[in-house]
Coordinates of C-alpha atoms in Angstrom, one line a residue:
E208 CA -31.6 -40.2 -89.4
E209 CA -30.3 -37.1 -91.1
E210 CA -26.7 -37.9 -90.1
D211 CA -24.2 -40.0 -92.0
P212 CA -24.5 -43.7 -91.0
G213 CA -20.7 -43.8 -90.2
L214 CA -21.1 -40.8 -87.9
R215 CA -24.1 -42.4 -86.1
D216 CA -21.9 -45.6 -85.7
R217 CA -19.1 -43.5 -84.2
Y218 CA -21.4 -42.2 -81.5
G219 CA -23.1 -45.6 -81.0
R220 CA -26.6 -46.7 -82.2
G221 CA -28.1 -46.9 -78.7
P222 CA -29.9 -44.1 -76.8
W223 CA -26.7 -42.7 -75.2
G224 CA -25.0 -42.4 -78.6
H225 CA -28.2 -40.7 -80.1
Y226 CA -28.6 -38.3 -77.2
T227 CA -25.0 -37.2 -77.5
L228 CA -25.2 -36.8 -81.2
M229 CA -28.3 -34.7 -80.7
A230 CA -26.4 -32.6 -78.2
R231 CA -23.8 -31.8 -80.9
R232 CA -26.6 -30.9 -83.4
L233 CA -28.1 -28.6 -80.8
V234 CA -24.7 -26.9 -80.1
E235 CA -24.1 -26.6 -83.9
A236 CA -27.5 -25.0 -84.3
G237 CA -26.6 -22.3 -81.6
V238 CA -27.9 -23.7 -78.3
S239 CA -25.5 -22.5 -75.6
F240 CA -26.2 -25.0 -72.9
V241 CA -27.1 -28.7 -73.4
T242 CA -27.3 -31.6 -70.8
V243 CA -27.1 -35.2 -71.9
D244 CA -28.8 -37.5 -69.4
M245 CA -27.8 -41.1 -69.4
P246 CA -31.0 -42.9 -68.2
H247 CA -30.7 -46.1 -66.4
W248 CA -27.1 -45.4 -65.3
D249 CA -27.5 -45.7 -61.6
N250 CA -26.8 -49.1 -60.3
H251 CA -26.7 -49.8 -56.4
S252 CA -26.5 -53.6 -56.8
K253 CA -25.6 -56.2 -59.3
I254 CA -22.2 -54.4 -59.8
E255 CA -20.9 -57.0 -62.1
E256 CA -23.9 -56.0 -64.4
G257 CA -23.7 -52.3 -63.5
H258 CA -21.5 -49.6 -64.7
G259 CA -19.0 -51.8 -66.4
S260 CA -21.3 -52.9 -69.2
K261 CA -22.4 -49.3 -69.6
L262 CA -19.1 -47.6 -69.7
V263 CA -18.3 -48.9 -73.2
H264 CA -21.4 -47.0 -74.4
V265 CA -20.5 -43.8 -72.6
D266 CA -16.9 -44.1 -73.8
Q267 CA -18.1 -44.5 -77.3
A268 CA -20.5 -41.5 -77.2
V269 CA -17.9 -39.2 -75.5
H270 CA -15.2 -40.2 -77.9
G271 CA -17.5 -39.7 -80.9
L272 CA -18.5 -36.3 -79.6
L273 CA -14.8 -35.1 -79.0
E274 CA -13.8 -36.5 -82.4
D275 CA -16.7 -34.9 -84.1
L276 CA -16.3 -31.5 -82.5
T277 CA -12.6 -31.5 -83.3
E278 CA -13.3 -32.3 -87.0
R279 CA -15.8 -29.6 -87.2
G280 CA -13.5 -27.0 -85.6
M281 CA -15.9 -26.6 -82.6
L282 CA -14.0 -28.1 -79.6
D283 CA -12.4 -24.9 -78.5
D284 CA -15.9 -23.3 -78.4
V285 CA -17.6 -26.2 -76.5
L286 CA -16.8 -27.1 -72.9
L287 CA -17.7 -30.8 -72.2
V288 CA -18.1 -31.9 -68.6
V289 CA -18.8 -35.6 -68.0
M290 CA -19.7 -36.4 -64.4
G291 CA -22.3 -37.5 -61.9
E292 CA -23.2 -36.0 -58.7
F293 CA -21.5 -38.4 -56.4
G294 CA -19.1 -41.3 -56.3
R295 CA -19.7 -44.8 -55.1
T296 CA -18.7 -46.2 -51.7
P297 CA -15.4 -48.0 -51.7
R298 CA -17.1 -51.1 -50.1
L299 CA -20.1 -53.2 -50.8
N300 CA -23.1 -53.0 -48.5
T301 CA -25.2 -56.0 -47.6
G302 CA -28.2 -55.0 -49.7
Q303 CA -31.0 -52.5 -49.5
P304 CA -34.7 -52.8 -48.5
G305 CA -36.3 -55.0 -51.2
I306 CA -32.9 -55.7 -52.9
P307 CA -30.9 -58.3 -50.9
I308 CA -28.1 -58.1 -53.4
P309 CA -25.0 -56.4 -52.1
G310 CA -24.1 -53.2 -53.8
R311 CA -22.5 -49.7 -53.5
D312 CA -24.1 -46.6 -52.0
H313 CA -23.8 -42.9 -52.9
W314 CA -20.3 -41.5 -51.7
G315 CA -19.6 -37.8 -51.7
N316 CA -16.1 -38.2 -50.4
A317 CA -14.5 -39.0 -53.8
I318 CA -16.0 -37.7 -57.1
S319 CA -14.5 -37.8 -60.5
A320 CA -15.2 -35.4 -63.4
M321 CA -13.9 -35.2 -66.9
V322 CA -13.6 -31.9 -68.6
A323 CA -12.5 -31.2 -72.2
G324 CA -12.6 -28.5 -74.9
G325 CA -13.4 -24.9 -74.2
G326 CA -9.7 -24.1 -74.0
I327 CA -9.1 -26.6 -71.1
K328 CA -5.6 -28.2 -71.2
G329 CA -6.0 -31.8 -72.2
G330 CA -4.3 -34.8 -70.7
V331 CA -4.2 -33.4 -67.2
V332 CA -5.1 -35.3 -64.1
V333 CA -5.7 -33.3 -61.0
G334 CA -5.8 -34.9 -57.6
A335 CA -5.9 -38.4 -56.3
T336 CA -7.6 -40.6 -53.8
N337 CA -6.2 -43.4 -51.6
D338 CA -5.9 -46.8 -53.2
K339 CA -9.5 -47.7 -52.1
A340 CA -11.0 -44.5 -53.4
E341 CA -12.2 -43.6 -50.0
H342 CA -11.0 -40.0 -49.7
P343 CA -8.6 -37.5 -51.5
V344 CA -4.9 -37.8 -50.7
D345 CA -3.7 -35.1 -53.1
R346 CA -5.2 -31.9 -54.2
A347 CA -8.6 -32.3 -52.5
M348 CA -11.2 -30.1 -54.1
K349 CA -14.9 -29.4 -53.8
P350 CA -17.7 -28.9 -56.3
G351 CA -17.1 -25.1 -56.2
H352 CA -13.7 -25.6 -57.7
L353 CA -15.1 -27.3 -60.8
L354 CA -18.0 -24.7 -61.0
A355 CA -15.4 -21.8 -60.7
T356 CA -13.5 -23.4 -63.5
I357 CA -16.6 -23.7 -65.6
Y358 CA -17.6 -20.1 -64.9
H359 CA -14.0 -18.9 -65.8
V360 CA -14.2 -20.8 -69.2
L361 CA -17.6 -19.4 -69.9
G362 CA -16.5 -15.8 -68.9
I363 CA -19.0 -15.6 -65.9
D364 CA -18.0 -13.5 -63.0
P365 CA -18.0 -15.9 -60.0
T366 CA -18.6 -13.0 -57.6
L367 CA -22.1 -12.2 -59.1
N368 CA -25.1 -12.3 -56.8
F369 CA -28.8 -12.7 -57.6
N370 CA -31.5 -11.5 -55.3
D371 CA -33.9 -14.0 -54.0
H372 CA -37.7 -13.1 -53.6
A373 CA -37.1 -11.2 -50.5
G374 CA -34.4 -9.2 -52.1
R375 CA -31.5 -10.8 -50.4
P376 CA -28.3 -11.3 -52.4
I377 CA -27.5 -15.0 -53.2
P378 CA -24.0 -15.6 -54.5
I379 CA -23.7 -17.7 -57.6
L380 CA -20.6 -19.3 -56.0
S381 CA -19.9 -19.4 -52.3
E382 CA -16.5 -21.1 -52.5
G383 CA -13.9 -22.4 -54.9
E384 CA -11.2 -21.2 -57.2
P385 CA -10.7 -22.3 -60.9
I386 CA -8.5 -25.3 -61.1
R387 CA -5.3 -23.8 -62.2
E388 CA -3.9 -27.0 -63.8
L389 CA -6.6 -27.0 -66.3
L390 CA -6.3 -23.4 -67.4

């Protein structure tokens, strides 16, 4: 409620806009790592009511954040990563136990991520899937590539190890190189 009403409108007046605006306020106050969770995002069925109606709210919140960070001169100091932990199957299933409505399952073969700020090159698309989003056909990468890019931007040495409770070294990154097209 302490923010300008126009700025609140820019982010969106729903929970996703409020959470994203709160994230900007936390970063501005010096918090170095913030996660914004988008509750009730995951839809397996009722696809026509699913992500499509939610994308407009995510788009507004992310746009509001990027515009706000730019105006405040903070975008180069903040790395924004927008992603989920999996994609969706390219084909509808026949329903799930207790949900007879066809939908889409989790799909790890083709995942998307958007990164911005933090010195990342803007307007770059890296990789592609086939026309059904079944699998990569160009510049296939693994999550380690994105994590290596994040570590690079944050100045974290990707060869670091941490010892587990038994004293065994555990690497913070077991595979992946920074995505060169973004740097």
